Amino acid sequence: MAAKHSVSVWFGAACLALVSLAVGTPAAGQTPGAPGIPANSPPSPARPAAQTNILANEAQGWLIDLIRINTTNPPGNEEAAAKYIAAILEKEGIRSELLELAPGRSALVARLQSSAVPDPSRALLLVAHMDVVGVDKSRWTVDPFAGIVKDGYIWGRGAMDDKAMLAANLAAFIALKRSGARLNRDVIFLATADEEQGGDASIKILINKYWQKFAAGFALNEGGEVFLKNGKVQYVAVQASEKVAVNVAVIARGTSGHASRPTKDNAVVHLAAAVAKIGTYSAPAHFTTIVRRYFEQLAALEDDEIGKWMRSLDTTDRGEHAQRFISEANPLWNSMMRDSIAPTMLNAGVRNNVIPAEARANLNIRLLPGNTIDVLIADLTKLVNDPQIRFEIQPDAGLAAPPSSLESDFFLLISKIAAQEFGGVPVLPFQSTGATDSAQLRLRNVQAYGLEPFPMTDADFSRMHGDDERLPVASFSKGVDLLAKIVAEFAATR
């Protein structure tokens, strides 16, 4: 029967199956829609609504189950999540493989083949990480690992970062298999470990050990955003580059002694003074091609005052004032323009009545692509101007990767479908301030793009890595729908 179908019928079947992911009767606690989030495409009469409802509910169920598997990193425990996903894929007749990285820590890979001989240069990689950052349960209003659905939200650690993307990738991958679509390229599902810490189970190690199992020319990952404001999607940002994470220790040394006899070389005092200076320092602004294009396009969407200064950011006469104005308006914009420095940890002392010989602070630095940490440390050394202070670069720093192309067929397709799905909103290239696994892929010449396909507000985004992380149910549904359409059109033969 399949051999008699025309190519267009094959493609239509694939799209129909994928679009159906996010359609159907809402699950318990789910809202059918939300202001500013367009309804998902209705099921076709050719496909019974009952079938479309099943997979939509499954995708949300997978997300909830994944939240309930505690993969806090450290220690990670990603292998438990990988085995859960493997069982789902096995039921669909899809072979998967666990890629061992460390005890209890494995990635998972699965592939839908387009031909007997793989062509990695054309393959599409769907990637998301299984680990999550830690929580302070006392500051949450719900159990962070209960996967609760209430008030129209899915609550829990990883609901945004990154288990929603993991579940959405899984849904698009499985729907493509169920549709029986004829593929024009291999589609690879990859669930990674240790994205949040970047240590012995990170994608860097994964690539070094297992690259041939998931080598691809294109990748879709986290890192972008669908920005919702005043009840309406304003724009879609597709990540094509990212800042480089480096941790630097600030170390003060002094004379240890009894606290009843204060000394002028107290390490705590010198450290505090150094951190205070660093905390108010702003590195010079610099505009990469992607950041410049981002602000140029965003200027048309902002109010007249902000738009005016965005258009002046890189000018010689008004640039300095414009940069100051925009930096104060939004911390994200400030970080996109310059190397950023955030003091994150302090450590000193062994007893209340002992002056310590050493005090330390950690600086979490995000470098613009192309900038070097040595230059920034030289500037900070001059700023602090204290012989008792030294800076020490910590291991496992990120590596600058070339940006992904803004002219590739995949970027243009993402832009086209995203604009269509949200009523013609602009699609902007984005340089994320946070690090993702995409940087390591770009170093392997993969055209990797970040698209967090779930419409969210600033308030939603602020919960990422914070307390009471949650994702609107309607946004998850729409995001699955958007992601599925992108995958179908890029991978299924027309």
mmCIF file with all atom_site columns, C-alpha atoms in Angstrom, residues 203-299:
data_model
loop_
_atom_site.group_PDB
_atom_site.id
_atom_site.type_symbol
_atom_site.label_atom_id
_atom_site.label_alt_id
_atom_site.label_comp_id
_atom_site.label_asym_id
_atom_site.label_entity_id
_atom_site.label_seq_id
_atom_site.pdbx_PDB_ins_code
_atom_site.Cartn_x
_atom_site.Cartn_y
_atom_site.Cartn_z
_atom_site.occupancy
_atom_site.B_iso_or_equiv
_atom_site.pdbx_formal_charge
_atom_site.auth_seq_id
_atom_site.auth_comp_id
_atom_site.auth_asym_id
_atom_site.auth_atom_id
_atom_site.pdbx_PDB_model_num
ATOM 1  C CA . ILE A 1 203 ? 28.397 16.592 25.676 1.00 0.00 ? 203 ILE A CA 1
ATOM 2  C CA . LYS A 1 204 ? 32.094 17.291 25.177 1.00 0.00 ? 204 LYS A CA 1
ATOM 3  C CA . ILE A 1 205 ? 32.888 13.836 26.535 1.00 0.00 ? 205 ILE A CA 1
ATOM 4  C CA . LEU A 1 206 ? 29.909 12.365 24.684 1.00 0.00 ? 206 LEU A CA 1
ATOM 5  C CA . ILE A 1 207 ? 31.198 13.725 21.374 1.00 0.00 ? 207 ILE A CA 1
ATOM 6  C CA . ASN A 1 208 ? 34.717 12.480 22.012 1.00 0.00 ? 208 ASN A CA 1
ATOM 7  C CA . LYS A 1 209 ? 33.488 8.940  22.742 1.00 0.00 ? 209 LYS A CA 1
ATOM 8  C CA . TYR A 1 210 ? 30.421 8.493  20.545 1.00 0.00 ? 210 TYR A CA 1
ATOM 9  C CA . TRP A 1 211 ? 30.309 11.164 17.827 1.00 0.00 ? 211 TRP A CA 1
ATOM 10 C CA . GLN A 1 212 ? 29.652 8.748  14.946 1.00 0.00 ? 212 GLN A CA 1
ATOM 11 C CA . LYS A 1 213 ? 26.445 7.598  16.622 1.00 0.00 ? 213 LYS A CA 1
ATOM 12 C CA . PHE A 1 214 ? 24.796 11.026 16.319 1.00 0.00 ? 214 PHE A CA 1
ATOM 13 C CA . ALA A 1 215 ? 26.869 13.021 13.814 1.00 0.00 ? 215 ALA A CA 1
ATOM 14 C CA . ALA A 1 216 ? 24.611 15.488 12.012 1.00 0.00 ? 216 ALA A CA 1
ATOM 15 C CA . GLY A 1 217 ? 24.643 18.559 9.833  1.00 0.00 ? 217 GLY A CA 1
ATOM 16 C CA . PHE A 1 218 ? 21.768 20.308 11.615 1.00 0.00 ? 218 PHE A CA 1
ATOM 17 C CA . ALA A 1 219 ? 20.507 20.413 15.177 1.00 0.00 ? 219 ALA A CA 1
ATOM 18 C CA . LEU A 1 220 ? 17.576 21.825 17.114 1.00 0.00 ? 220 LEU A CA 1
ATOM 19 C CA . ASN A 1 221 ? 18.102 22.515 20.807 1.00 0.00 ? 221 ASN A CA 1
ATOM 20 C CA . GLU A 1 222 ? 17.080 24.865 23.604 1.00 0.00 ? 222 GLU A CA 1
ATOM 21 C CA . GLY A 1 223 ? 18.334 28.449 23.781 1.00 0.00 ? 223 GLY A CA 1
ATOM 22 C CA . GLY A 1 224 ? 15.787 30.559 21.903 1.00 0.00 ? 224 GLY A CA 1
ATOM 23 C CA . GLU A 1 225 ? 12.448 31.930 23.018 1.00 0.00 ? 225 GLU A CA 1
ATOM 24 C CA . VAL A 1 226 ? 8.899  32.716 21.986 1.00 0.00 ? 226 VAL A CA 1
ATOM 25 C CA . PHE A 1 227 ? 8.340  35.989 23.826 1.00 0.00 ? 227 PHE A CA 1
ATOM 26 C CA . LEU A 1 228 ? 4.848  36.652 25.187 1.00 0.00 ? 228 LEU A CA 1
ATOM 27 C CA . LYS A 1 229 ? 3.950  40.165 26.371 1.00 0.00 ? 229 LYS A CA 1
ATOM 28 C CA . ASN A 1 230 ? 0.602  41.705 27.248 1.00 0.00 ? 230 ASN A CA 1
ATOM 29 C CA . GLY A 1 231 ? -1.130 38.493 26.248 1.00 0.00 ? 231 GLY A CA 1
ATOM 30 C CA . LYS A 1 232 ? 0.386  38.371 22.757 1.00 0.00 ? 232 LYS A CA 1
ATOM 31 C CA . VAL A 1 233 ? 3.427  36.748 21.165 1.00 0.00 ? 233 VAL A CA 1
ATOM 32 C CA . GLN A 1 234 ? 5.749  39.649 20.272 1.00 0.00 ? 234 GLN A CA 1
ATOM 33 C CA . TYR A 1 235 ? 8.516  37.795 18.474 1.00 0.00 ? 235 TYR A CA 1
ATOM 34 C CA . VAL A 1 236 ? 10.356 34.497 18.164 1.00 0.00 ? 236 VAL A CA 1
ATOM 35 C CA . ALA A 1 237 ? 14.097 34.460 18.900 1.00 0.00 ? 237 ALA A CA 1
ATOM 36 C CA . VAL A 1 238 ? 16.156 31.658 17.343 1.00 0.00 ? 238 VAL A CA 1
ATOM 37 C CA . GLN A 1 239 ? 19.517 31.095 19.007 1.00 0.00 ? 239 GLN A CA 1
ATOM 38 C CA . ALA A 1 240 ? 22.404 30.972 16.532 1.00 0.00 ? 240 ALA A CA 1
ATOM 39 C CA . SER A 1 241 ? 25.223 31.817 18.938 1.00 0.00 ? 241 SER A CA 1
ATOM 40 C CA . GLU A 1 242 ? 25.912 31.954 22.661 1.00 0.00 ? 242 GLU A CA 1
ATOM 41 C CA . LYS A 1 243 ? 28.201 33.520 25.224 1.00 0.00 ? 243 LYS A CA 1
ATOM 42 C CA . VAL A 1 244 ? 31.074 31.534 26.697 1.00 0.00 ? 244 VAL A CA 1
ATOM 43 C CA . ALA A 1 245 ? 30.911 30.548 30.368 1.00 0.00 ? 245 ALA A CA 1
ATOM 44 C CA . VAL A 1 246 ? 34.049 30.844 32.502 1.00 0.00 ? 246 VAL A CA 1
ATOM 45 C CA . ASN A 1 247 ? 34.320 30.657 36.292 1.00 0.00 ? 247 ASN A CA 1
ATOM 46 C CA . VAL A 1 248 ? 37.083 32.657 37.948 1.00 0.00 ? 248 VAL A CA 1
ATOM 47 C CA . ALA A 1 249 ? 38.069 32.493 41.616 1.00 0.00 ? 249 ALA A CA 1
ATOM 48 C CA . VAL A 1 250 ? 38.943 35.736 43.387 1.00 0.00 ? 250 VAL A CA 1
ATOM 49 C CA . ILE A 1 251 ? 41.368 34.864 46.178 1.00 0.00 ? 251 ILE A CA 1
ATOM 50 C CA . ALA A 1 252 ? 42.411 37.151 49.011 1.00 0.00 ? 252 ALA A CA 1
ATOM 51 C CA . ARG A 1 253 ? 45.226 36.209 51.389 1.00 0.00 ? 253 ARG A CA 1
ATOM 52 C CA . GLY A 1 254 ? 46.133 37.743 54.718 1.00 0.00 ? 254 GLY A CA 1
ATOM 53 C CA . THR A 1 255 ? 47.415 36.968 58.176 1.00 0.00 ? 255 THR A CA 1
ATOM 54 C CA . SER A 1 256 ? 45.453 34.463 60.239 1.00 0.00 ? 256 SER A CA 1
ATOM 55 C CA . GLY A 1 257 ? 44.896 35.297 63.907 1.00 0.00 ? 257 GLY A CA 1
ATOM 56 C CA . HIS A 1 258 ? 42.548 35.851 66.827 1.00 0.00 ? 258 HIS A CA 1
ATOM 57 C CA . ALA A 1 259 ? 39.492 37.927 65.952 1.00 0.00 ? 259 ALA A CA 1
ATOM 58 C CA . SER A 1 260 ? 39.981 39.996 69.113 1.00 0.00 ? 260 SER A CA 1
ATOM 59 C CA . ARG A 1 261 ? 43.012 41.566 67.435 1.00 0.00 ? 261 ARG A CA 1
ATOM 60 C CA . PRO A 1 262 ? 41.872 42.886 64.027 1.00 0.00 ? 262 PRO A CA 1
ATOM 61 C CA . THR A 1 263 ? 44.530 43.346 61.340 1.00 0.00 ? 263 THR A CA 1
ATOM 62 C CA . LYS A 1 264 ? 44.651 45.589 58.294 1.00 0.00 ? 264 LYS A CA 1
ATOM 63 C CA . ASP A 1 265 ? 45.425 42.671 55.973 1.00 0.00 ? 265 ASP A CA 1
ATOM 64 C CA . ASN A 1 266 ? 42.221 40.785 56.877 1.00 0.00 ? 266 ASN A CA 1
ATOM 65 C CA . ALA A 1 267 ? 41.488 38.604 53.836 1.00 0.00 ? 267 ALA A CA 1
ATOM 66 C CA . VAL A 1 268 ? 37.704 38.957 54.246 1.00 0.00 ? 268 VAL A CA 1
ATOM 67 C CA . VAL A 1 269 ? 37.910 42.752 54.157 1.00 0.00 ? 269 VAL A CA 1
ATOM 68 C CA . HIS A 1 270 ? 40.104 42.776 51.061 1.00 0.00 ? 270 HIS A CA 1
ATOM 69 C CA . LEU A 1 271 ? 37.901 40.249 49.304 1.00 0.00 ? 271 LEU A CA 1
ATOM 70 C CA . ALA A 1 272 ? 34.751 42.230 50.114 1.00 0.00 ? 272 ALA A CA 1
ATOM 71 C CA . ALA A 1 273 ? 36.291 45.399 48.713 1.00 0.00 ? 273 ALA A CA 1
ATOM 72 C CA . ALA A 1 274 ? 37.372 43.617 45.544 1.00 0.00 ? 274 ALA A CA 1
ATOM 73 C CA . VAL A 1 275 ? 33.959 42.026 44.965 1.00 0.00 ? 275 VAL A CA 1
ATOM 74 C CA . ALA A 1 276 ? 32.253 45.391 45.539 1.00 0.00 ? 276 ALA A CA 1
ATOM 75 C CA . LYS A 1 277 ? 34.356 46.985 42.794 1.00 0.00 ? 277 LYS A CA 1
ATOM 76 C CA . ILE A 1 278 ? 33.808 44.089 40.417 1.00 0.00 ? 278 ILE A CA 1
ATOM 77 C CA . GLY A 1 279 ? 30.061 44.077 41.074 1.00 0.00 ? 279 GLY A CA 1
ATOM 78 C CA . THR A 1 280 ? 29.688 47.640 39.768 1.00 0.00 ? 280 THR A CA 1
ATOM 79 C CA . TYR A 1 281 ? 32.002 47.197 36.773 1.00 0.00 ? 281 TYR A CA 1
ATOM 80 C CA . SER A 1 282 ? 30.666 47.182 33.214 1.00 0.00 ? 282 SER A CA 1
ATOM 81 C CA . ALA A 1 283 ? 32.851 45.807 30.469 1.00 0.00 ? 283 ALA A CA 1
ATOM 82 C CA . PRO A 1 284 ? 32.943 47.741 27.181 1.00 0.00 ? 284 PRO A CA 1
ATOM 83 C CA . ALA A 1 285 ? 30.057 47.102 24.802 1.00 0.00 ? 285 ALA A CA 1
ATOM 84 C CA . HIS A 1 286 ? 30.705 45.138 21.638 1.00 0.00 ? 286 HIS A CA 1
ATOM 85 C CA . PHE A 1 287 ? 28.205 44.109 18.976 1.00 0.00 ? 287 PHE A CA 1
ATOM 86 C CA . THR A 1 288 ? 28.479 40.801 17.197 1.00 0.00 ? 288 THR A CA 1
ATOM 87 C CA . THR A 1 289 ? 26.680 40.456 13.877 1.00 0.00 ? 289 THR A CA 1
ATOM 88 C CA . ILE A 1 290 ? 23.854 38.504 15.488 1.00 0.00 ? 290 ILE A CA 1
ATOM 89 C CA . VAL A 1 291 ? 23.390 40.967 18.361 1.00 0.00 ? 291 VAL A CA 1
ATOM 90 C CA . ARG A 1 292 ? 23.403 43.932 15.992 1.00 0.00 ? 292 ARG A CA 1
ATOM 91 C CA . ARG A 1 293 ? 20.737 42.295 13.810 1.00 0.00 ? 293 ARG A CA 1
ATOM 92 C CA . TYR A 1 294 ? 18.703 41.347 16.893 1.00 0.00 ? 294 TYR A CA 1
ATOM 93 C CA . PHE A 1 295 ? 18.513 44.942 18.114 1.00 0.00 ? 295 PHE A CA 1
ATOM 94 C CA . GLU A 1 296 ? 17.869 46.328 14.639 1.00 0.00 ? 296 GLU A CA 1
ATOM 95 C CA . GLN A 1 297 ? 14.797 44.110 14.260 1.00 0.00 ? 297 GLN A CA 1
ATOM 96 C CA . LEU A 1 298 ? 13.644 44.440 17.866 1.00 0.00 ? 298 LEU A CA 1
ATOM 97 C CA . ALA A 1 299 ? 13.716 48.258 17.677 1.00 0.00 ? 299 ALA A CA 1
#
